[in-house]
PDB file of C-alpha atoms in Angstrom:
ATOM      1  CA  UNK A   1       0.235   0.272   0.135  1.00 51.00           C
ATOM      2  CA  UNK A   2       1.530   3.101  -1.061  1.00 54.00           C
ATOM      3  CA  UNK A   3       1.193   6.404   1.519  1.00 52.00           C
ATOM      4  CA  UNK A   4       0.047   9.891   0.642  1.00 51.00           C
ATOM      5  CA  UNK A   5       4.060  10.581   1.534  1.00 49.00           C
ATOM      6  CA  UNK A   6       5.364   8.217  -1.434  1.00 52.00           C
ATOM      7  CA  UNK A   7       1.919   9.696  -4.102  1.00 54.00           C
ATOM      8  CA  UNK A   8       3.241  13.586  -3.470  1.00 54.00           C
ATOM      9  CA  UNK A   9       0.354  14.417  -1.430  1.00 54.00           C
ATOM     10  CA  UNK A  10       0.295  15.261   1.705  1.00 52.00           C
ATOM     11  CA  UNK A  11      -2.894  14.977   3.438  1.00 51.00           C
ATOM     12  CA  UNK A  12      -3.155  18.394   5.137  1.00 49.00           C
ATOM     13  CA  UNK A  13      -2.838  19.390   0.552  1.00 47.00           C
ATOM     14  CA  UNK A  14      -5.433  17.130  -0.592  1.00 50.00           C
ATOM     15  CA  UNK A  15      -7.734  18.328   2.720  1.00 50.00           C
ATOM     16  CA  UNK A  16      -7.080  22.187   1.637  1.00 48.00           C
ATOM     17  CA  UNK A  17      -8.467  22.245  -1.558  1.00 52.00           C
ATOM     18  CA  UNK A  18     -12.592  21.676  -0.212  1.00 59.00           C
ATOM     19  CA  UNK A  19     -11.954  24.337   2.123  1.00 53.00           C
ATOM     20  CA  UNK A  20     -10.666  26.506  -0.303  1.00 50.00           C
ATOM     21  CA  UNK A  21     -14.000  26.236  -2.296  1.00 54.00           C
ATOM     22  CA  UNK A  22     -15.476  26.302   0.211  1.00 48.00           C
ATOM     23  CA  UNK A  23     -14.404  29.629   1.373  1.00 46.00           C
ATOM     24  CA  UNK A  24     -15.227  31.340  -1.730  1.00 47.00           C
ATOM     25  CA  UNK A  25     -18.364  30.191  -1.954  1.00 47.00           C
ATOM     26  CA  UNK A  26     -18.662  32.332   0.783  1.00 46.00           C
ATOM     27  CA  UNK A  27     -16.871  35.397   0.119  1.00 44.00           C
ATOM     28  CA  UNK A  28     -18.429  35.727  -3.709  1.00 44.00           C
ATOM     29  CA  UNK A  29     -22.581  36.391  -2.270  1.00 48.00           C
ATOM     30  CA  UNK A  30     -20.044  39.393   0.231  1.00 44.00           C
ATOM     31  CA  UNK A  31     -18.565  40.713  -2.629  1.00 49.00           C
ATOM     32  CA  UNK A  32     -21.380  40.671  -4.285  1.00 53.00           C
ATOM     33  CA  UNK A  33     -23.986  42.807  -1.474  1.00 58.00           C
ATOM     34  CA  UNK A  34     -20.283  44.792  -0.985  1.00 65.00           C
ATOM     35  CA  UNK A  35     -20.476  45.970  -4.543  1.00 86.00           C
ATOM     36  CA  UNK A  36     -24.107  46.411  -4.798  1.00 85.00           C
ATOM     37  CA  UNK A  37     -24.272  48.442  -1.417  1.00 85.00           C
ATOM     38  CA  UNK A  38     -20.973  50.827  -3.044  1.00 87.00           C
ATOM     39  CA  UNK A  39     -23.482  50.472  -6.284  1.00 88.00           C
ATOM     40  CA  UNK A  40     -26.471  52.273  -4.395  1.00 87.00           C
ATOM     41  CA  UNK A  41     -24.145  55.272  -2.578  1.00 80.00           C
ATOM     42  CA  UNK A  42     -23.037  56.021  -6.255  1.00 86.00           C
ATOM     43  CA  UNK A  43     -26.555  55.812  -7.558  1.00 87.00           C
ATOM     44  CA  UNK A  44     -27.945  58.678  -4.773  1.00 78.00           C
ATOM     45  CA  UNK A  45     -24.392  60.535  -5.031  1.00 75.00           C
ATOM     46  CA  UNK A  46     -24.304  60.900  -8.902  1.00 81.00           C
ATOM     47  CA  UNK A  47     -27.752  59.000 -10.789  1.00 87.00           C
ATOM     48  CA  UNK A  48     -30.441  60.069  -8.665  1.00 80.00           C
ATOM     49  CA  UNK A  49     -30.901  63.600  -9.314  1.00 76.00           C
ATOM     50  CA  UNK A  50     -32.704  62.359 -12.451  1.00 85.00           C
ATOM     51  CA  UNK A  51     -33.634  58.750 -12.572  1.00 89.00           C
ATOM     52  CA  UNK A  52     -35.108  56.807 -10.009  1.00 88.00           C
ATOM     53  CA  UNK A  53     -34.918  52.842  -9.601  1.00 90.00           C
ATOM     54  CA  UNK A  54     -38.584  51.406  -9.796  1.00 89.00           C
ATOM     55  CA  UNK A  55     -40.128  54.552  -8.222  1.00 85.00           C
ATOM     56  CA  UNK A  56     -41.070  55.672 -12.036  1.00 89.00           C
ATOM     57  CA  UNK A  57     -39.768  58.627 -15.021  1.00 90.00           C
ATOM     58  CA  UNK A  58     -38.048  61.437 -14.041  1.00 85.00           C
ATOM     59  CA  UNK A  59     -35.764  63.920 -16.025  1.00 88.00           C
ATOM     60  CA  UNK A  60     -34.925  60.953 -17.455  1.00 92.00           C
ATOM     61  CA  UNK A  61     -35.828  57.010 -17.420  1.00 94.00           C
ATOM     62  CA  UNK A  62     -37.313  54.756 -14.672  1.00 93.00           C
ATOM     63  CA  UNK A  63     -33.816  52.339 -14.713  1.00 93.00           C
ATOM     64  CA  UNK A  64     -35.163  49.548 -13.311  1.00 93.00           C
ATOM     65  CA  UNK A  65     -34.354  46.589 -15.186  1.00 94.00           C
ATOM     66  CA  UNK A  66     -31.977  48.277 -17.145  1.00 95.00           C
ATOM     67  CA  UNK A  67     -29.360  45.352 -17.033  1.00 95.00           C
ATOM     68  CA  UNK A  68     -31.899  43.229 -18.901  1.00 95.00           C
ATOM     69  CA  UNK A  69     -33.378  44.797 -21.649  1.00 94.00           C
ATOM     70  CA  UNK A  70     -30.065  46.618 -22.706  1.00 94.00           C
ATOM     71  CA  UNK A  71     -26.575  45.048 -23.436  1.00 94.00           C
ATOM     72  CA  UNK A  72     -23.975  46.223 -20.855  1.00 95.00           C
ATOM     73  CA  UNK A  73     -21.747  47.459 -23.130  1.00 96.00           C
ATOM     74  CA  UNK A  74     -24.610  49.088 -24.647  1.00 96.00           C
ATOM     75  CA  UNK A  75     -24.855  50.789 -21.322  1.00 96.00           C
ATOM     76  CA  UNK A  76     -21.589  51.911 -20.979  1.00 96.00           C
ATOM     77  CA  UNK A  77     -21.177  53.684 -23.924  1.00 96.00           C
ATOM     78  CA  UNK A  78     -24.097  55.468 -22.936  1.00 96.00           C
ATOM     79  CA  UNK A  79     -23.401  56.806 -19.359  1.00 95.00           C
ATOM     80  CA  UNK A  80     -19.474  57.136 -20.946  1.00 94.00           C
ATOM     81  CA  UNK A  81     -20.856  59.659 -23.638  1.00 95.00           C
ATOM     82  CA  UNK A  82     -24.354  59.541 -24.541  1.00 94.00           C
ATOM     83  CA  UNK A  83     -23.746  62.735 -26.393  1.00 94.00           C
ATOM     84  CA  UNK A  84     -21.633  60.451 -29.055  1.00 95.00           C
ATOM     85  CA  UNK A  85     -24.930  57.853 -29.556  1.00 95.00           C
ATOM     86  CA  UNK A  86     -26.430  59.347 -29.873  1.00 95.00           C
ATOM     87  CA  UNK A  87     -25.190  61.780 -32.772  1.00 96.00           C
ATOM     88  CA  UNK A  88     -24.237  58.625 -34.629  1.00 96.00           C
ATOM     89  CA  UNK A  89     -27.582  57.995 -34.974  1.00 96.00           C
ATOM     90  CA  UNK A  90     -28.778  54.834 -32.825  1.00 96.00           C
ATOM     91  CA  UNK A  91     -32.352  54.483 -32.115  1.00 96.00           C
ATOM     92  CA  UNK A  92     -32.757  53.927 -29.174  1.00 95.00           C
ATOM     93  CA  UNK A  93     -30.832  56.613 -27.703  1.00 95.00           C
ATOM     94  CA  UNK A  94     -32.919  58.636 -30.509  1.00 96.00           C
ATOM     95  CA  UNK A  95     -35.758  57.346 -28.728  1.00 95.00           C
ATOM     96  CA  UNK A  96     -35.063  58.524 -24.871  1.00 95.00           C
ATOM     97  CA  UNK A  97     -34.128  61.722 -26.458  1.00 94.00           C
ATOM     98  CA  UNK A  98     -37.164  61.913 -27.633  1.00 95.00           C
ATOM     99  CA  UNK A  99     -38.937  61.096 -25.548  1.00 95.00           C
ATOM    100  CA  UNK A 100     -37.625  63.284 -22.346  1.00 93.00           C
ATOM    101  CA  UNK A 101     -37.871  66.333 -24.281  1.00 92.00           C
ATOM    102  CA  UNK A 102     -34.272  66.360 -26.106  1.00 93.00           C
ATOM    103  CA  UNK A 103     -33.289  66.752 -21.864  1.00 91.00           C
ATOM    104  CA  UNK A 104     -29.211  65.283 -23.294  1.00 92.00           C
ATOM    105  CA  UNK A 105     -28.077  62.991 -20.201  1.00 92.00           C
ATOM    106  CA  UNK A 106     -24.639  64.673 -19.748  1.00 91.00           C
ATOM    107  CA  UNK A 107     -21.322  62.939 -20.177  1.00 92.00           C
ATOM    108  CA  UNK A 108     -20.303  60.398 -16.498  1.00 91.00           C
ATOM    109  CA  UNK A 109     -16.788  60.063 -16.224  1.00 90.00           C
ATOM    110  CA  UNK A 110     -16.602  56.718 -14.199  1.00 92.00           C
ATOM    111  CA  UNK A 111     -14.075  54.353 -13.999  1.00 94.00           C
ATOM    112  CA  UNK A 112     -14.445  51.243 -14.160  1.00 94.00           C
ATOM    113  CA  UNK A 113     -14.646  49.558 -10.782  1.00 94.00           C
ATOM    114  CA  UNK A 114     -17.878  52.446  -9.807  1.00 94.00           C
ATOM    115  CA  UNK A 115     -19.673  51.000 -13.194  1.00 94.00           C
ATOM    116  CA  UNK A 116     -18.877  47.985 -12.243  1.00 94.00           C
ATOM    117  CA  UNK A 117     -20.838  48.174  -8.811  1.00 93.00           C
ATOM    118  CA  UNK A 118     -23.212  50.765 -10.020  1.00 94.00           C
ATOM    119  CA  UNK A 119     -24.595  48.226 -12.660  1.00 95.00           C
ATOM    120  CA  UNK A 120     -24.137  45.307  -9.522  1.00 94.00           C
ATOM    121  CA  UNK A 121     -26.767  47.794  -7.738  1.00 93.00           C
ATOM    122  CA  UNK A 122     -29.143  47.868 -11.172  1.00 94.00           C
ATOM    123  CA  UNK A 123     -29.088  43.915 -10.707  1.00 95.00           C
ATOM    124  CA  UNK A 124     -29.466  43.566  -6.878  1.00 93.00           C
ATOM    125  CA  UNK A 125     -32.826  45.378  -7.282  1.00 93.00           C
ATOM    126  CA  UNK A 126     -34.059  43.857  -9.977  1.00 93.00           C
ATOM    127  CA  UNK A 127     -33.600  40.596  -8.507  1.00 92.00           C
ATOM    128  CA  UNK A 128     -36.316  42.609  -5.553  1.00 90.00           C
ATOM    129  CA  UNK A 129     -38.796  43.322  -8.194  1.00 88.00           C
ATOM    130  CA  UNK A 130     -40.449  47.258  -8.366  1.00 80.00           C
ATOM    131  CA  UNK A 131     -39.967  48.789  -5.258  1.00 78.00           C
ATOM    132  CA  UNK A 132     -37.095  46.971  -3.820  1.00 81.00           C
ATOM    133  CA  UNK A 133     -34.390  49.387  -3.524  1.00 84.00           C
ATOM    134  CA  UNK A 134     -36.498  53.095  -2.727  1.00 75.00           C
ATOM    135  CA  UNK A 135     -33.878  55.666  -2.317  1.00 70.00           C
ATOM    136  CA  UNK A 136     -32.443  57.397   1.475  1.00 70.00           C
ATOM    137  CA  UNK A 137     -34.006  60.235   2.541  1.00 73.00           C
ATOM    138  CA  UNK A 138     -31.883  62.274   1.396  1.00 71.00           C
ATOM    139  CA  UNK A 139     -32.265  61.328  -2.536  1.00 71.00           C
ATOM    140  CA  UNK A 140     -35.372  63.244  -2.325  1.00 80.00           C
ATOM    141  CA  UNK A 141     -35.516  65.942  -4.653  1.00 82.00           C
ATOM    142  CA  UNK A 142     -34.957  68.976  -2.629  1.00 87.00           C
ATOM    143  CA  UNK A 143     -37.888  71.062  -4.901  1.00 86.00           C
ATOM    144  CA  UNK A 144     -40.490  68.455  -3.920  1.00 84.00           C
ATOM    145  CA  UNK A 145     -39.569  68.909  -0.381  1.00 89.00           C
ATOM    146  CA  UNK A 146     -43.780  69.773   2.191  1.00 91.00           C
ATOM    147  CA  UNK A 147     -43.907  72.125   3.838  1.00 94.00           C
ATOM    148  CA  UNK A 148     -43.586  70.298   7.212  1.00 95.00           C
ATOM    149  CA  UNK A 149     -40.029  69.545   5.687  1.00 94.00           C
ATOM    150  CA  UNK A 150     -38.778  73.196   4.612  1.00 95.00           C
ATOM    151  CA  UNK A 151     -40.200  73.879   8.294  1.00 96.00           C
ATOM    152  CA  UNK A 152     -37.933  71.198   9.578  1.00 96.00           C
ATOM    153  CA  UNK A 153     -34.732  72.330   7.510  1.00 96.00           C
ATOM    154  CA  UNK A 154     -35.409  75.811   9.400  1.00 95.00           C
ATOM    155  CA  UNK A 155     -35.241  74.859  12.781  1.00 96.00           C
ATOM    156  CA  UNK A 156     -31.998  72.621  12.627  1.00 96.00           C
ATOM    157  CA  UNK A 157     -30.718  75.407  10.310  1.00 96.00           C
ATOM    158  CA  UNK A 158     -31.475  77.910  13.323  1.00 94.00           C
ATOM    159  CA  UNK A 159     -30.701  75.974  15.532  1.00 94.00           C
ATOM    160  CA  UNK A 160     -33.620  76.182  17.312  1.00 95.00           C
ATOM    161  CA  UNK A 161     -34.037  71.699  16.601  1.00 96.00           C
ATOM    162  CA  UNK A 162     -31.378  69.999  18.213  1.00 96.00           C
ATOM    163  CA  UNK A 163     -29.599  68.010  15.552  1.00 96.00           C
ATOM    164  CA  UNK A 164     -29.233  64.252  16.399  1.00 95.00           C
ATOM    165  CA  UNK A 165     -25.613  63.497  16.824  1.00 95.00           C
ATOM    166  CA  UNK A 166     -25.870  67.105  18.826  1.00 95.00           C
ATOM    167  CA  UNK A 167     -23.228  68.910  15.447  1.00 94.00           C
ATOM    168  CA  UNK A 168     -23.540  72.757  15.840  1.00 94.00           C
ATOM    169  CA  UNK A 169     -26.470  74.777  13.822  1.00 94.00           C
ATOM    170  CA  UNK A 170     -25.646  76.198  10.450  1.00 95.00           C
ATOM    171  CA  UNK A 171     -26.134  79.700  11.543  1.00 91.00           C
ATOM    172  CA  UNK A 172     -23.163  80.035  13.816  1.00 91.00           C
ATOM    173  CA  UNK A 173     -21.077  79.981  10.897  1.00 93.00           C
ATOM    174  CA  UNK A 174     -23.798  81.349   7.344  1.00 94.00           C
ATOM    175  CA  UNK A 175     -26.862  83.433   7.290  1.00 93.00           C
ATOM    176  CA  UNK A 176     -29.455  83.228   4.781  1.00 93.00           C
ATOM    177  CA  UNK A 177     -31.715  85.523   4.173  1.00 87.00           C
ATOM    178  CA  UNK A 178     -35.214  85.891   6.384  1.00 83.00           C
ATOM    179  CA  UNK A 179     -33.499  84.613   9.149  1.00 81.00           C
ATOM    180  CA  UNK A 180     -34.350  87.801  11.581  1.00 71.00           C
ATOM    181  CA  UNK A 181     -32.785  91.163  12.344  1.00 68.00           C
ATOM    182  CA  UNK A 182     -29.811  89.025  14.212  1.00 69.00           C
ATOM    183  CA  UNK A 183     -29.715  86.910  11.261  1.00 79.00           C
ATOM    184  CA  UNK A 184     -26.864  84.340  11.101  1.00 86.00           C
ATOM    185  CA  UNK A 185     -22.638  84.119  11.085  1.00 88.00           C
ATOM    186  CA  UNK A 186     -20.936  85.183   8.996  1.00 87.00           C
ATOM    187  CA  UNK A 187     -17.741  83.278   9.228  1.00 88.00           C
ATOM    188  CA  UNK A 188     -19.044  80.931   6.341  1.00 90.00           C
ATOM    189  CA  UNK A 189     -20.830  82.137   3.362  1.00 92.00           C
ATOM    190  CA  UNK A 190     -23.938  83.662   2.906  1.00 93.00           C
ATOM    191  CA  UNK A 191     -26.424  80.336   1.747  1.00 94.00           C
ATOM    192  CA  UNK A 192     -28.817  82.066   0.256  1.00 93.00           C
ATOM    193  CA  UNK A 193     -28.373  81.037  -2.884  1.00 93.00           C
ATOM    194  CA  UNK A 194     -25.609  78.015  -2.532  1.00 93.00           C
ATOM    195  CA  UNK A 195     -28.816  75.311  -3.519  1.00 93.00           C
ATOM    196  CA  UNK A 196     -29.462  77.277  -6.859  1.00 92.00           C
ATOM    197  CA  UNK A 197     -26.067  77.616  -7.499  1.00 93.00           C
ATOM    198  CA  UNK A 198     -24.577  74.051  -6.567  1.00 91.00           C
ATOM    199  CA  UNK A 199     -28.044  71.771  -7.287  1.00 88.00           C
ATOM    200  CA  UNK A 200     -28.556  68.762  -6.278  1.00 85.00           C
ATOM    201  CA  UNK A 201     -25.534  67.398  -7.362  1.00 81.00           C
ATOM    202  CA  UNK A 202     -23.005  68.970  -4.855  1.00 88.00           C
ATOM    203  CA  UNK A 203     -26.188  69.655  -2.307  1.00 91.00           C
ATOM    204  CA  UNK A 204     -26.529  66.196  -1.715  1.00 87.00           C
ATOM    205  CA  UNK A 205     -22.982  64.537  -1.347  1.00 87.00           C
ATOM    206  CA  UNK A 206     -22.304  67.927   0.227  1.00 91.00           C
ATOM    207  CA  UNK A 207     -24.588  67.768   2.841  1.00 92.00           C
ATOM    208  CA  UNK A 208     -23.504  64.084   3.062  1.00 88.00           C
ATOM    209  CA  UNK A 209     -19.877  63.981   3.537  1.00 89.00           C
ATOM    210  CA  UNK A 210     -18.882  67.994   5.273  1.00 92.00           C
ATOM    211  CA  UNK A 211     -15.384  67.505   4.344  1.00 88.00           C
ATOM    212  CA  UNK A 212     -15.022  71.381   3.952  1.00 89.00           C
ATOM    213  CA  UNK A 213     -12.413  72.010   6.142  1.00 89.00           C
ATOM    214  CA  UNK A 214     -14.123  73.974   8.607  1.00 88.00           C
ATOM    215  CA  UNK A 215     -17.367  71.498   8.420  1.00 92.00           C
ATOM    216  CA  UNK A 216     -14.818  68.244   8.763  1.00 90.00           C
ATOM    217  CA  UNK A 217     -13.645  70.034  12.435  1.00 90.00           C
ATOM    218  CA  UNK A 218     -17.238  70.522  13.969  1.00 92.00           C
ATOM    219  CA  UNK A 219     -19.394  67.421  12.290  1.00 94.00           C
ATOM    220  CA  UNK A 220     -16.298  64.836  12.001  1.00 91.00           C
ATOM    221  CA  UNK A 221     -17.973  62.851  15.613  1.00 92.00           C
ATOM    222  CA  UNK A 222     -21.652  64.646  14.800  1.00 93.00           C
ATOM    223  CA  UNK A 223     -21.808  63.724  10.665  1.00 93.00           C
ATOM    224  CA  UNK A 224     -26.325  65.009   9.933  1.00 94.00           C
ATOM    225  CA  UNK A 225     -28.606  62.094   9.769  1.00 92.00           C
ATOM    226  CA  UNK A 226     -30.323  61.256   6.179  1.00 88.00           C
ATOM    227  CA  UNK A 227     -34.307  62.814   7.402  1.00 92.00           C
ATOM    228  CA  UNK A 228     -31.634  65.384   8.291  1.00 94.00           C
ATOM    229  CA  UNK A 229     -29.828  66.405   5.061  1.00 93.00           C
ATOM    230  CA  UNK A 230     -33.339  66.301   2.987  1.00 92.00           C
ATOM    231  CA  UNK A 231     -34.396  69.108   5.765  1.00 94.00           C
ATOM    232  CA  UNK A 232     -31.900  71.691   5.212  1.00 96.00           C
ATOM    233  CA  UNK A 233     -31.848  70.377   2.076  1.00 94.00           C
ATOM    234  CA  UNK A 234     -35.433  71.772   0.991  1.00 93.00           C
ATOM    235  CA  UNK A 235     -34.747  74.488   3.602  1.00 96.00           C
ATOM    236  CA  UNK A 236     -32.029  75.937   1.116  1.00 95.00           C
ATOM    237  CA  UNK A 237     -33.687  74.916  -1.667  1.00 93.00           C
ATOM    238  CA  UNK A 238     -36.874  77.166  -0.638  1.00 94.00           C
ATOM    239  CA  UNK A 239     -34.513  79.727   0.061  1.00 93.00           C
ATOM    240  CA  UNK A 240     -33.139  79.676  -3.233  1.00 92.00           C
ATOM    241  CA  UNK A 241     -36.134  80.581  -5.059  1.00 87.00           C
ATOM    242  CA  UNK A 242     -37.723  83.479  -1.757  1.00 76.00           C
ATOM    243  CA  UNK A 243     -38.544  85.640  -5.173  1.00 60.00           C
ATOM    244  CA  UNK A 244     -38.178  88.386  -2.168  1.00 59.00           C
ATOM    245  CA  UNK A 245     -33.658  90.336  -1.922  1.00 58.00           C
ATOM    246  CA  UNK A 246     -31.725  89.207   0.578  1.00 52.00           C
ATOM    247  CA  UNK A 247     -30.123  91.445   2.719  1.00 51.00           C
ATOM    248  CA  UNK A 248     -26.459  92.788   1.859  1.00 53.00           C
ATOM    249  CA  UNK A 249     -24.478  91.986   4.560  1.00 48.00           C
ATOM    250  CA  UNK A 250     -25.692  92.541   8.032  1.00 47.00           C
ATOM    251  CA  UNK A 251     -22.249  93.985   9.490  1.00 46.00           C
ATOM    252  CA  UNK A 252     -23.449  97.186   7.525  1.00 44.00           C
ATOM    253  CA  UNK A 253     -26.490  97.951   9.812  1.00 47.00           C
ATOM    254  CA  UNK A 254     -24.281  97.373  12.800  1.00 44.00           C
ATOM    255  CA  UNK A 255     -21.264  99.418  11.072  1.00 38.00           C
ATOM    256  CA  UNK A 256     -24.538 102.079  10.094  1.00 44.00           C
ATOM    257  CA  UNK A 257     -26.162 101.259  13.809  1.00 45.00           C
ATOM    258  CA  UNK A 258     -22.385 102.626  15.487  1.00 40.00           C
ATOM    259  CA  UNK A 259     -22.002 105.543  13.294  1.00 41.00           C
ATOM    260  CA  UNK A 260     -25.703 106.837  14.297  1.00 46.00           C
ATOM    261  CA  UNK A 261     -25.192 106.489  17.621  1.00 48.00           C
ATOM    262  CA  UNK A 262     -22.013 107.986  17.206  1.00 45.00           C
ATOM    263  CA  UNK A 263     -23.117 111.271  15.173  1.00 41.00           C
ATOM    264  CA  UNK A 264     -25.989 111.810  18.146  1.00 51.00           C
ATOM    265  CA  UNK A 265     -23.839 111.069  20.717  1.00 51.00           C
ATOM    266  CA  UNK A 266     -21.471 114.363  19.353  1.00 43.00           C
ATOM    267  CA  UNK A 267     -24.133 116.454  18.454  1.00 49.00           C
ATOM    268  CA  UNK A 268     -25.299 115.780  21.881  1.00 54.00           C
ATOM    269  CA  UNK A 269     -21.423 117.333  22.998  1.00 44.00           C
ATOM    270  CA  UNK A 270     -22.240 119.739  20.786  1.00 43.00           C
ATOM    271  CA  UNK A 271     -25.465 120.743  21.808  1.00 51.00           C
ATOM    272  CA  UNK A 272     -23.999 120.358  25.215  1.00 57.00           C
ATOM    273  CA  UNK A 273     -21.602 122.834  25.104  1.00 51.00           C
ATOM    274  CA  UNK A 274     -23.878 125.813  23.109  1.00 52.00           C
ATOM    275  CA  UNK A 275     -25.963 126.003  25.647  1.00 55.00           C
ATOM    276  CA  UNK A 276     -23.359 125.809  28.834  1.00 54.00           C
ATOM    277  CA  UNK A 277     -21.674 128.898  26.830  1.00 55.00           C
ATOM    278  CA  UNK A 278     -24.875 130.651  25.995  1.00 55.00           C
ATOM    279  CA  UNK A 279     -25.575 130.481  30.022  1.00 54.00           C
ATOM    280  CA  UNK A 280     -25.017 133.842  32.382  1.00 49.00           C
TER     281      UNK A 280
END
């Protein structure tokens, strides 16, 4: 009888093969779940302004089942350079252009791994069925907010409602129109037109990350919850489209007030001096 040593097949080495295969089988679904999760985050940051997955058309088409309807190579070409695909005369691309009122999707510069994560997300949503991949609250359009959501955003901005994780209120550093005579701070920029300037695409990741140097220091251990992100976004969206003019920097108000008091004080001194000179 030949031994394992004589066969050149150590017993332990033979036993490793099924174990490695088992680990690979276990790891594959985990990696797929992570990829789909990364794709969901990417979709929220880059796509949810114009698209949904199972919630109906928006500025662009609902993308539920897109990987089943279209070839992956076509999807990649269209995402990275939709204008070129349209101009080539692609019938599907031109039909979409006509259906969505001639609005051209901008080119999306995504790395191969980002595209892979996005496709994993789309396929995962297709398995779950329509409505199985509802976007996070923060992904909702700021302009679609209710009056209650806008009101909550103002309370959070002013600090009359505390942030859940204890972060400071926005008005400590920023001002917007309509906050009253005192207004907010001037350490950061006035945010009256921030939403109009940045849009959904810029405002959503800014509130999610808060990664400017000053905000990173203030909110690193106290990030905004998704509902808070949305309420603040809704408030800034409402403020940006308010028809009234924002007041000029209130520092001028205070300087004017101080100047007026100084003038009145000077006039009082002069008046008293004249009065005393006129006395016998």
